[in-house]
Coordinates of C-alpha atoms in Angstrom, one line a residue:
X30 CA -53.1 105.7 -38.0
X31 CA -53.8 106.8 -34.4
X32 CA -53.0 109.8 -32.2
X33 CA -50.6 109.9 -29.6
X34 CA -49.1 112.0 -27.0
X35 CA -45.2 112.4 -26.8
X36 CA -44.3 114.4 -23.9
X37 CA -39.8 114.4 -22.2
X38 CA -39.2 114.0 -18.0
X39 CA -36.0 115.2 -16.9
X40 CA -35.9 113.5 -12.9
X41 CA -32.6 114.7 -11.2
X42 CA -32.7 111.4 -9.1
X43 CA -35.8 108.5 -9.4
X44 CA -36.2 105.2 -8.3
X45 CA -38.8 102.9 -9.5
X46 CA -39.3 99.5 -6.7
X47 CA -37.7 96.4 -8.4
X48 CA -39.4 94.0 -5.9
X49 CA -37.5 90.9 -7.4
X50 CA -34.2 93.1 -5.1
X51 CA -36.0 94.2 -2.4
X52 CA -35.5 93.4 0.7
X53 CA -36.5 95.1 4.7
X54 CA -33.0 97.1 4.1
X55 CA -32.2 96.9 0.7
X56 CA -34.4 98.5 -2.5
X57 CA -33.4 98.0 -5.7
X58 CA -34.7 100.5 -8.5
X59 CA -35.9 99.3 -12.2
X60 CA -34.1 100.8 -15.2
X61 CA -37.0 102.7 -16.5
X62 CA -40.8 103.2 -14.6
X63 CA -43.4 100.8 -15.4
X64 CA -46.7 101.6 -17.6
X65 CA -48.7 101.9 -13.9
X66 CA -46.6 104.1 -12.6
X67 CA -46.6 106.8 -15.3
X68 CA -50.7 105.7 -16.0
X69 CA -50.6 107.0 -11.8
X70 CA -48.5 110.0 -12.5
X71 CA -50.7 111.5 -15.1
X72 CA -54.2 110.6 -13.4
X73 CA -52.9 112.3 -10.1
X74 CA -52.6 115.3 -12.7
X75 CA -55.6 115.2 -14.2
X76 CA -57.1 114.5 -10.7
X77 CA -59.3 111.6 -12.3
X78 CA -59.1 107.5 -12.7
X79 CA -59.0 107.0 -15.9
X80 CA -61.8 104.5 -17.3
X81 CA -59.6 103.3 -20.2
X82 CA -56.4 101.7 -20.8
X83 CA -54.2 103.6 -22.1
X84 CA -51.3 102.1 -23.6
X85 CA -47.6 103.1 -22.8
X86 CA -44.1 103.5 -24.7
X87 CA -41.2 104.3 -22.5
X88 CA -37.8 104.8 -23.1
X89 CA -35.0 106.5 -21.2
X90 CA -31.6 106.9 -20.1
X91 CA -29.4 107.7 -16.8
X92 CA -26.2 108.9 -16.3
X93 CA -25.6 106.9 -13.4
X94 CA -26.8 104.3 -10.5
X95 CA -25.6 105.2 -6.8
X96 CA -27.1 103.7 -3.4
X97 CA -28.4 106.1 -1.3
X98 CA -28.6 105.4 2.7
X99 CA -31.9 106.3 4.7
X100 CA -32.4 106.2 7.9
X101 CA -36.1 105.1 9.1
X102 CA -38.5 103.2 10.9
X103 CA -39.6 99.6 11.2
X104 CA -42.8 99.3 10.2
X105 CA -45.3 102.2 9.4
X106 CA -44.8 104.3 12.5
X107 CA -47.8 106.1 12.9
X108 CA -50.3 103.9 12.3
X109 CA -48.9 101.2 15.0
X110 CA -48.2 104.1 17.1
X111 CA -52.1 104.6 17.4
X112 CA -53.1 101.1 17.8
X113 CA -50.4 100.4 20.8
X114 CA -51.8 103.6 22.2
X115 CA -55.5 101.9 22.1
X116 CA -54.2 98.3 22.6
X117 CA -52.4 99.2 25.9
X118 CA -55.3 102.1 26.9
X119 CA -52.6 104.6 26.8
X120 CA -55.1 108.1 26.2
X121 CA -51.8 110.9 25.7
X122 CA -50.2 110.2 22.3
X123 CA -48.0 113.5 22.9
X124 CA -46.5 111.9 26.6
X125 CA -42.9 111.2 25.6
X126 CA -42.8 108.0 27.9
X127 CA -45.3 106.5 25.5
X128 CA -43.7 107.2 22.5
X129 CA -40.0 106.8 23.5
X130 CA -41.2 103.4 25.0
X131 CA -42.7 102.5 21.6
X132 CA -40.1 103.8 19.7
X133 CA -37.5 101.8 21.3
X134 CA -38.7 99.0 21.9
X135 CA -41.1 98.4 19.6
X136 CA -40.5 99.8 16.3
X137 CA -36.8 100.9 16.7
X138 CA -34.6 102.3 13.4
X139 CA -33.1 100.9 10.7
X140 CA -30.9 102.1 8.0
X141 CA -31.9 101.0 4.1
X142 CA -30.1 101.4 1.1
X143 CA -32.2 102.4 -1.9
X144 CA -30.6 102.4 -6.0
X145 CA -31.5 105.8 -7.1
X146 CA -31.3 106.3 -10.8
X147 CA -29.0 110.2 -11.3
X148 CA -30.3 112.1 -14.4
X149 CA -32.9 110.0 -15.7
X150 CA -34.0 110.9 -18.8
X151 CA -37.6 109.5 -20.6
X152 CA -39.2 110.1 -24.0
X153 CA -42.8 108.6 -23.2
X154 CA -45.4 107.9 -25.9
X155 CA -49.7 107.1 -24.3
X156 CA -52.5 106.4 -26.9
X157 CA -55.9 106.4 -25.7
X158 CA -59.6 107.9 -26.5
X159 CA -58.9 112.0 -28.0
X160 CA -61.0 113.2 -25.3
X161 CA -58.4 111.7 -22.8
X162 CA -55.5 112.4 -24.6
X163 CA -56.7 116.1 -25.2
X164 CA -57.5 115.8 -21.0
X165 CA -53.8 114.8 -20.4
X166 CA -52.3 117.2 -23.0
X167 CA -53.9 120.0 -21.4
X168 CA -52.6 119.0 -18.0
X169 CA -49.5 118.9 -19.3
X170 CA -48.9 122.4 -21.0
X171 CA -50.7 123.5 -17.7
X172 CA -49.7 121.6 -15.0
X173 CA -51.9 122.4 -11.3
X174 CA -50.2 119.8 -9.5
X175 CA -46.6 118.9 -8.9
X176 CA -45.2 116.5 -11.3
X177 CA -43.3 113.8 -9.8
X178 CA -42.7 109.7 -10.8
X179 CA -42.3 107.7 -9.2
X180 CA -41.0 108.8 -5.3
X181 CA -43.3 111.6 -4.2
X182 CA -39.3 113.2 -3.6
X183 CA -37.9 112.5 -7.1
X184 CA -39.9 115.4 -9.2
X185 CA -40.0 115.9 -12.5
X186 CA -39.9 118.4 -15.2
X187 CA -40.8 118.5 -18.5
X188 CA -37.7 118.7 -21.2
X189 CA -34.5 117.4 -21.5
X190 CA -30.8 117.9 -20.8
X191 CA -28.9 119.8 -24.3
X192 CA -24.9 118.3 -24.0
X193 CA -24.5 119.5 -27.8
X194 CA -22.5 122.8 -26.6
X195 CA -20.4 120.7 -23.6
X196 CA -22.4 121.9 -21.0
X197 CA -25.5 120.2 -19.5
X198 CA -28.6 123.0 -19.8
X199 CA -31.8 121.8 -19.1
X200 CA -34.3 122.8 -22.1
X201 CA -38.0 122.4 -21.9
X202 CA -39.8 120.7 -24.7
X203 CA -43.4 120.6 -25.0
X204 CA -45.8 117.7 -24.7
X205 CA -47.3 117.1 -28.6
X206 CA -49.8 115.1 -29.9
X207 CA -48.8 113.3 -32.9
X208 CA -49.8 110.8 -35.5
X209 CA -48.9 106.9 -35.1
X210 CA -48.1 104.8 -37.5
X211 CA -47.0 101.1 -37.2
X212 CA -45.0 98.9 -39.6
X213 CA -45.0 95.2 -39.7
X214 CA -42.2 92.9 -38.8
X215 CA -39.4 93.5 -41.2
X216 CA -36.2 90.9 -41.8
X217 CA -32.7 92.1 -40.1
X218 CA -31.2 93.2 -43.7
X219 CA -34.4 96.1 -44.0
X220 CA -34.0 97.0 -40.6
X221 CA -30.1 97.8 -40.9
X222 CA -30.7 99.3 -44.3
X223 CA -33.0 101.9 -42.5
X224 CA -30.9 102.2 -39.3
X225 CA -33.9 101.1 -37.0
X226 CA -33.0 100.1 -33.9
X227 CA -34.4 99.8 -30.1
X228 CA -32.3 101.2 -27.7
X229 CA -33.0 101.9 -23.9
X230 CA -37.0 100.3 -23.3
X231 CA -38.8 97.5 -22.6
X232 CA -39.6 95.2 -25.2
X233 CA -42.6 92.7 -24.6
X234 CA -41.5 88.9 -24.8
X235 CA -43.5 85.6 -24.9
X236 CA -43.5 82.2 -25.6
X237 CA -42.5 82.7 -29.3
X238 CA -40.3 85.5 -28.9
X239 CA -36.9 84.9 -30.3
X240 CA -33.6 83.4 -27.7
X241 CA -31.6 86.4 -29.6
X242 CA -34.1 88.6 -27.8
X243 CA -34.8 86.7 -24.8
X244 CA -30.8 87.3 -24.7
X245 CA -30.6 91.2 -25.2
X246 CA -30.8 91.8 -21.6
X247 CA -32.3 91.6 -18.2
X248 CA -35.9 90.1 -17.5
X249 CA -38.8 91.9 -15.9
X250 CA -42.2 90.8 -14.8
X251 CA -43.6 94.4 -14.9
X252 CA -47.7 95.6 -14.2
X253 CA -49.0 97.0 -17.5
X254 CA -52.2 97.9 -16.7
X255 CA -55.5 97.0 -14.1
X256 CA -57.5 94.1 -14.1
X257 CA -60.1 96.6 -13.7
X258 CA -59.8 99.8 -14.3
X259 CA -62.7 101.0 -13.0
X260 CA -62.6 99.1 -9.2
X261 CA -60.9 101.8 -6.2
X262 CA -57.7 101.6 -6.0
X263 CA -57.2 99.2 -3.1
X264 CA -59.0 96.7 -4.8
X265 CA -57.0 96.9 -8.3
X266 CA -55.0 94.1 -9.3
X267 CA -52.3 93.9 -11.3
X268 CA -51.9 92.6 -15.4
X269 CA -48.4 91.3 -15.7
X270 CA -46.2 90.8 -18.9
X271 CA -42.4 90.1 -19.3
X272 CA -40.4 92.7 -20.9
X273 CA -36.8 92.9 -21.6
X274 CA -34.6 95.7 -21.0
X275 CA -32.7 96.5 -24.3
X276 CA -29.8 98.6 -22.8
X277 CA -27.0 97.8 -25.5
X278 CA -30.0 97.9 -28.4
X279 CA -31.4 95.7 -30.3
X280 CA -32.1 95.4 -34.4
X281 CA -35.9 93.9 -33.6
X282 CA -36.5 91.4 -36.4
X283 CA -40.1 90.5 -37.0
X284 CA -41.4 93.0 -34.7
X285 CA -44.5 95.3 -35.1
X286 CA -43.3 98.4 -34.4
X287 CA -44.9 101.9 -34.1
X288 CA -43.3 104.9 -35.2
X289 CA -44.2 108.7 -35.9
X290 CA -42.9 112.1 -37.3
X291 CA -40.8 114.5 -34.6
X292 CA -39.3 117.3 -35.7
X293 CA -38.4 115.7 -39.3
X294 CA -36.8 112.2 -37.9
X295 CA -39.2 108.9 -37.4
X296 CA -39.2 107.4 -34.2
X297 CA -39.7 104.0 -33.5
X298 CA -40.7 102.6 -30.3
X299 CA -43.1 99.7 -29.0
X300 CA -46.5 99.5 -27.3
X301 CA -46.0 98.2 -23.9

């Protein structure tokens, strides 16, 4: 048995990069956010690196998928702005014959379209050492810093959306540490005699993972964690693993699975 802490984001509008659909004017978004980016959401809120993995569950849902238009620049405007000023020994950054000459000539605008998840919903489980998760949980109840995932734009907010009446009320619910069990593969019959199912998260895959998994939906090649942990953030690299995205659900048959007590109902999710 271990701990964990279970906290709900309510994000009127996210985006997560899917860089297997992005192009220069076309972004796609991921169906949920990827272990790094909430791992980078909760360390800007603690205002630390954290110098252990922690490990990730995420699952979540969205009422919609619309493409949003942008208008920008090519290129990151500023920064080139500065070096054509030094590269053509230009000294006045503010004269506007400098900057309309760079900006139409030599970055210009372009218009992008960017998915944008609408009413994205996540129930998000981390597991680490019970100094950081006490850290975390802390930061949580008593946040210093704006909370936001993803898109510095797209903020988020702790709780959930309550339909039950017919109206859509937005209901905070309280980060909580809980105990973590985890229950060994089990045959399909067991699984649909207990009514567990996966439903809207990533499920790791590899080599011997089942076709009728491999089949359950979409593949994603998603960073889990760092290579190391502990180098600055420009040098971090990457650890990737394949996931699928169960959107229909999934029954999973000889899956390890991890599950715990809220509010009297067990539930069951995967360590990403």
């Amino acid at each position: 048995m271990t701990k964990a802490l279970r906290f709900q984001l309510y994000q009127p509008t996210a985006h997560f990069r899917d860089f297997r659909f992005s192009q220069d004017n076309y972004l796609g978004t991921l169906p949920l956010p990827t272990p790094t980016t909430v791992i980078g959401m909760l360390a800007y809120l603690c205002d630390e690196r954290f110098d252990e993995e922690l490990q990730v569950a995420i699952s979540g849902l969205s009422v919609a998928k619309e493409t949003h238009f942008l208008r920008g620049e090519i290129g990151t405007f500023w920064k080139e702005y500065q070096t054509f000023l030094k590269r053509e020994k230009l000294t006045d950054g503010t004269d506007s014959r400098n900057y309309r000459h760079f900006k139409d000539n030599i970055v210009g605008n372009r218009i992008m379209h960017v998915e944008v998840l609408r009413e994205l919903e996540l129930t998000i489980y981390i597991t680490g050492s019970d100094e950081t998760l006490q850290r975390v949980h802390q930061h949580l109840l008593h946040p210093q810093r704006y909370l936001s995932l993803g898109r510095k734009e797209d903020f988020a907010m702790l709780g959930k959306i309550d339909r039950s009446s017919g109206t859509s009320k937005f209901v905070p619910v309280e980060p909580v540490l809980l105990d973590v069990k985890t229950k060994p593969g089990m045959p399909l019959l067991e699984l649909l005699q207990q009514k567990i199912k996966l439903d809207k998260c990533y499920l790791p895959v590899s080599d011997t993972t089942s076709d009728k998994i491999l089949d359950a939906g979409p593949i994603f090649r998603l960073a889990h964690t760092y290579r190391d942990i502990k180098s600055e953030k420009i040098d971090r690299e990457y650890q990737i693993k394949n996931y699928v995205y169960l959107d229909e659900g999934l029954y999973p048959e000889n899956q390890t699975l991890a599950y715990c007590n809220y509010h009297g109902q067990n539930e069951y999710f995967v360590w990403m």
